[in-house]
Amino acid sequence: MKQYQIAVVIGSLRRDSFNRKLANAIIKLAPSDLSFKNLEIGDLPLYNQDQDAHPAEVVTLFKNEIKSAQGLLFVTAEYNRSMPGVLKNAIDHGSRPYGQNAWAEKPAGVLGISPGSAGTALAQQHLRNVLAYLDMPTMGQPEAFIQMKEGLFDETGSIGNADSQKFLQSWMDRYVTWIKKYSR
């Protein structure tokens, strides 16, 4: 059975962020032929084109982790009706310098969670626009705009609500199909 390495990019740096919890919970719904690795984005310096010729070691390692993955999972917060700056910074590092886009042709899934009733809908839409430009085939359906509510996660960090678990399992099943179809 072929193994698929999935790089996980969480658009929040907070240790106890809802999106980190969602990422950890949804990974538990994946089959054993997918393995996941969280990519650290908080250590990346602010993107500066002057550094393209001599990127920091952490940037080179980050880009190599993207290149070695067969797919990406973006789990993002929404800040001020868009994706967090730290996520955009990571995307910029991965795509630069021009002509050295590590994201290109990597299949992706996008989801997120927020206390608001619309979840992270606007952040996800902005992120999808950027991923399309970067030539990443991004799963369009089902969309997952999760609202954080009491009982969503159980004491083990799994999805505790039966309806949410059913929905997120169907999301993961579709994501697995997407990755297997588009990964190289």
mmCIF file of C-alpha atoms in Angstrom:
data_model
loop_
_atom_site.group_PDB
_atom_site.id
_atom_site.type_symbol
_atom_site.label_atom_id
_atom_site.label_comp_id
_atom_site.label_asym_id
_atom_site.label_seq_id
_atom_site.Cartn_x
_atom_site.Cartn_y
_atom_site.Cartn_z
ATOM 1 C CA MET A 1 0.000 0.000 0.000
ATOM 2 C CA LYS A 2 1.361 3.400 -1.007
ATOM 3 C CA GLN A 3 1.968 5.865 1.833
ATOM 4 C CA TYR A 4 1.063 9.521 1.432
ATOM 5 C CA GLN A 5 2.894 12.149 3.480
ATOM 6 C CA ILE A 6 0.655 15.140 4.195
ATOM 7 C CA ALA A 7 2.085 18.449 5.368
ATOM 8 C CA VAL A 8 -0.257 20.267 7.758
ATOM 9 C CA VAL A 9 -0.182 24.060 7.896
ATOM 10 C CA ILE A 10 -2.084 25.540 10.821
ATOM 11 C CA GLY A 11 -2.837 29.233 10.405
ATOM 12 C CA SER A 12 -2.678 29.987 14.124
ATOM 13 C CA LEU A 13 0.327 30.067 16.414
ATOM 14 C CA ARG A 14 -1.595 29.806 19.678
ATOM 15 C CA ARG A 15 -0.784 26.493 21.401
ATOM 16 C CA ASP A 16 -4.425 25.897 22.384
ATOM 17 C CA SER A 17 -5.966 27.281 19.199
ATOM 18 C CA PHE A 18 -9.233 25.820 17.990
ATOM 19 C CA ASN A 19 -7.624 25.236 14.596
ATOM 20 C CA ARG A 20 -4.773 23.235 16.098
ATOM 21 C CA LYS A 21 -7.393 21.128 17.923
ATOM 22 C CA LEU A 22 -9.353 20.680 14.689
ATOM 23 C CA ALA A 23 -6.217 19.657 12.782
ATOM 24 C CA ASN A 24 -5.326 17.064 15.424
ATOM 25 C CA ALA A 25 -8.903 15.753 15.539
ATOM 26 C CA ILE A 26 -9.402 15.433 11.792
ATOM 27 C CA ILE A 27 -6.075 13.638 11.373
ATOM 28 C CA LYS A 28 -7.513 10.906 13.615
ATOM 29 C CA LEU A 29 -10.195 10.333 10.957
ATOM 30 C CA ALA A 30 -7.658 9.562 8.215
ATOM 31 C CA PRO A 31 -6.791 6.064 7.006
ATOM 32 C CA SER A 32 -3.445 4.502 7.877
ATOM 33 C CA ASP A 33 -1.966 5.110 4.412
ATOM 34 C CA LEU A 34 -1.834 8.853 5.135
ATOM 35 C CA SER A 35 0.698 10.215 7.593
ATOM 36 C CA PHE A 36 0.716 13.820 8.739
ATOM 37 C CA LYS A 37 3.417 16.262 9.730
ATOM 38 C CA ASN A 38 2.696 19.691 11.162
ATOM 39 C CA LEU A 39 4.869 22.325 9.521
ATOM 40 C CA GLU A 40 6.108 25.005 11.891
ATOM 41 C CA ILE A 41 5.365 28.438 10.460
ATOM 42 C CA GLY A 42 5.927 30.603 13.541
ATOM 43 C CA ASP A 43 9.710 30.435 13.236
ATOM 44 C CA LEU A 44 9.808 31.778 9.683
ATOM 45 C CA PRO A 45 11.184 35.311 9.384
ATOM 46 C CA LEU A 46 9.041 37.911 7.674
ATOM 47 C CA TYR A 47 9.357 37.402 3.939
ATOM 48 C CA ASN A 48 11.863 39.801 2.380
ATOM 49 C CA GLN A 49 12.759 39.499 -1.295
ATOM 50 C CA ASP A 50 16.272 40.711 -0.471
ATOM 51 C CA GLN A 51 16.837 37.324 1.217
ATOM 52 C CA ASP A 52 15.836 35.192 -1.815
ATOM 53 C CA ALA A 53 19.426 34.448 -2.834
ATOM 54 C CA HIS A 54 20.396 33.377 0.693
ATOM 55 C CA PRO A 55 17.320 32.216 2.595
ATOM 56 C CA ALA A 56 17.489 31.420 6.290
ATOM 57 C CA GLU A 57 18.014 27.737 7.085
ATOM 58 C CA VAL A 58 14.503 27.509 8.555
ATOM 59 C CA VAL A 59 13.067 28.697 5.218
ATOM 60 C CA THR A 60 15.054 26.108 3.254
ATOM 61 C CA LEU A 61 13.891 23.353 5.638
ATOM 62 C CA PHE A 62 10.288 24.551 5.350
ATOM 63 C CA LYS A 63 10.382 24.473 1.552
ATOM 64 C CA ASN A 64 11.970 21.010 1.573
ATOM 65 C CA GLU A 65 9.170 19.707 3.809
ATOM 66 C CA ILE A 66 6.609 21.048 1.346
ATOM 67 C CA LYS A 67 8.439 19.491 -1.593
ATOM 68 C CA SER A 68 8.614 16.075 0.097
ATOM 69 C CA ALA A 69 4.874 16.008 0.870
ATOM 70 C CA GLN A 70 2.321 14.422 -1.441
ATOM 71 C CA GLY A 71 -0.373 16.837 -0.273
ATOM 72 C CA LEU A 72 -1.214 19.727 2.040
ATOM 73 C CA LEU A 73 -3.829 20.242 4.694
ATOM 74 C CA PHE A 74 -4.499 23.881 5.596
ATOM 75 C CA VAL A 75 -6.417 24.489 8.820
ATOM 76 C CA THR A 76 -6.809 28.202 9.264
ATOM 77 C CA ALA A 77 -8.169 30.727 11.654
ATOM 78 C CA GLU A 78 -9.823 33.897 10.390
ATOM 79 C CA TYR A 79 -8.373 37.240 11.455
ATOM 80 C CA ASN A 80 -10.090 40.445 10.349
ATOM 81 C CA ARG A 81 -12.068 38.617 7.639
ATOM 82 C CA SER A 82 -9.005 37.032 6.043
ATOM 83 C CA MET A 83 -6.260 34.521 6.634
ATOM 84 C CA PRO A 84 -3.764 35.264 9.418
ATOM 85 C CA GLY A 85 -0.621 37.142 8.422
ATOM 86 C CA VAL A 86 1.593 34.300 9.662
ATOM 87 C CA LEU A 87 -0.073 31.954 7.150
ATOM 88 C CA LYS A 88 0.346 34.401 4.277
ATOM 89 C CA ASN A 89 3.994 34.847 5.269
ATOM 90 C CA ALA A 90 4.515 31.056 5.119
ATOM 91 C CA ILE A 91 2.836 30.869 1.731
ATOM 92 C CA ASP A 92 5.070 33.650 0.417
ATOM 93 C CA HIS A 93 8.210 31.871 1.636
ATOM 94 C CA GLY A 94 7.121 28.621 0.001
ATOM 95 C CA SER A 95 6.443 30.286 -3.336
ATOM 96 C CA ARG A 96 9.528 32.462 -3.668
ATOM 97 C CA PRO A 97 11.827 33.325 -5.313
ATOM 98 C CA TYR A 98 9.862 33.503 -8.535
ATOM 99 C CA GLY A 99 10.158 30.215 -10.433
ATOM 100 C CA GLN A 100 10.862 28.168 -7.282
ATOM 101 C CA ASN A 101 7.313 27.581 -6.046
ATOM 102 C CA ALA A 102 7.385 24.596 -3.665
ATOM 103 C CA TRP A 103 3.555 24.546 -3.528
ATOM 104 C CA ALA A 104 3.024 23.974 -7.269
ATOM 105 C CA GLU A 105 0.929 20.937 -8.189
ATOM 106 C CA LYS A 106 0.520 19.850 -4.548
ATOM 107 C CA PRO A 107 -3.111 18.868 -3.876
ATOM 108 C CA ALA A 108 -4.642 20.637 -0.906
ATOM 109 C CA GLY A 109 -7.597 20.653 1.430
ATOM 110 C CA VAL A 110 -8.767 23.692 3.382
ATOM 111 C CA LEU A 111 -10.864 23.927 6.515
ATOM 112 C CA GLY A 112 -11.070 25.960 9.675
ATOM 113 C CA ILE A 113 -12.941 26.681 12.872
ATOM 114 C CA SER A 114 -14.051 29.830 14.663
ATOM 115 C CA PRO A 115 -16.517 30.831 17.383
ATOM 116 C CA GLY A 116 -18.475 32.789 14.727
ATOM 117 C CA SER A 117 -21.423 31.210 12.934
ATOM 118 C CA ALA A 118 -19.725 31.502 9.520
ATOM 119 C CA GLY A 119 -16.642 29.683 10.768
ATOM 120 C CA THR A 120 -13.647 30.747 8.724
ATOM 121 C CA ALA A 121 -15.488 31.159 5.411
ATOM 122 C CA LEU A 122 -13.809 34.391 4.331
ATOM 123 C CA ALA A 123 -10.305 33.302 5.346
ATOM 124 C CA GLN A 124 -10.801 30.069 3.440
ATOM 125 C CA GLN A 125 -11.975 31.916 0.328
ATOM 126 C CA HIS A 126 -8.960 34.225 0.408
ATOM 127 C CA LEU A 127 -6.669 31.241 0.953
ATOM 128 C CA ARG A 128 -8.254 29.350 -1.948
ATOM 129 C CA ASN A 129 -7.646 32.343 -4.230
ATOM 130 C CA VAL A 130 -3.954 32.341 -3.315
ATOM 131 C CA LEU A 131 -3.637 28.554 -3.671
ATOM 132 C CA ALA A 132 -5.213 28.718 -7.140
ATOM 133 C CA TYR A 133 -2.596 31.264 -8.193
ATOM 134 C CA LEU A 134 0.135 28.977 -6.811
ATOM 135 C CA ASP A 135 -1.112 26.110 -9.040
ATOM 136 C CA MET A 136 -2.356 23.945 -6.171
ATOM 137 C CA PRO A 137 -5.350 21.762 -7.002
ATOM 138 C CA THR A 138 -7.565 22.532 -4.006
ATOM 139 C CA MET A 139 -10.563 20.438 -3.012
ATOM 140 C CA GLY A 140 -13.701 22.536 -3.440
ATOM 141 C CA GLN A 141 -16.366 20.358 -1.846
ATOM 142 C CA PRO A 142 -17.407 19.778 0.775
ATOM 143 C CA GLU A 143 -16.570 23.118 2.322
ATOM 144 C CA ALA A 144 -15.977 22.994 6.075
ATOM 145 C CA PHE A 145 -16.850 26.186 7.930
ATOM 146 C CA ILE A 146 -16.886 24.828 11.482
ATOM 147 C CA GLN A 147 -18.306 26.809 14.380
ATOM 148 C CA MET A 148 -16.650 26.144 17.728
ATOM 149 C CA LYS A 149 -19.253 24.974 20.211
ATOM 150 C CA GLU A 150 -19.132 23.274 23.589
ATOM 151 C CA GLY A 151 -18.797 19.503 23.145
ATOM 152 C CA LEU A 152 -17.295 19.599 19.648
ATOM 153 C CA PHE A 153 -14.116 18.031 21.030
ATOM 154 C CA ASP A 154 -14.143 15.308 23.657
ATOM 155 C CA GLU A 155 -11.623 14.868 26.481
ATOM 156 C CA THR A 156 -9.262 12.926 24.174
ATOM 157 C CA GLY A 157 -9.221 15.684 21.546
ATOM 158 C CA SER A 158 -11.375 13.715 19.115
ATOM 159 C CA ILE A 159 -14.579 15.023 17.578
ATOM 160 C CA GLY A 160 -17.128 14.523 20.357
ATOM 161 C CA ASN A 161 -20.328 15.474 18.554
ATOM 162 C CA ALA A 162 -21.815 12.651 16.432
ATOM 163 C CA ASP A 163 -23.164 14.919 13.661
ATOM 164 C CA SER A 164 -19.874 16.804 13.431
ATOM 165 C CA GLN A 165 -17.922 13.549 13.390
ATOM 166 C CA LYS A 166 -20.074 12.219 10.544
ATOM 167 C CA PHE A 167 -19.592 15.440 8.549
ATOM 168 C CA LEU A 168 -15.844 15.626 9.182
ATOM 169 C CA GLN A 169 -15.419 11.926 8.351
ATOM 170 C CA SER A 170 -17.110 12.559 5.000
ATOM 171 C CA TRP A 171 -14.802 15.569 4.516
ATOM 172 C CA MET A 172 -11.750 13.405 5.271
ATOM 173 C CA ASP A 173 -12.955 10.613 2.968
ATOM 174 C CA ARG A 174 -13.296 13.098 0.122
ATOM 175 C CA TYR A 175 -9.898 14.622 0.964
ATOM 176 C CA VAL A 176 -8.245 11.184 0.808
ATOM 177 C CA THR A 177 -9.759 10.603 -2.637
ATOM 178 C CA TRP A 178 -8.551 14.066 -3.711
ATOM 179 C CA ILE A 179 -4.988 13.448 -2.527
ATOM 180 C CA LYS A 180 -4.780 10.049 -4.196
ATOM 181 C CA LYS A 181 -6.125 11.467 -7.448
ATOM 182 C CA TYR A 182 -3.823 14.491 -7.684
ATOM 183 C CA SER A 183 -0.622 13.607 -5.840
ATOM 184 C CA ARG A 184 2.504 12.904 -7.854
#
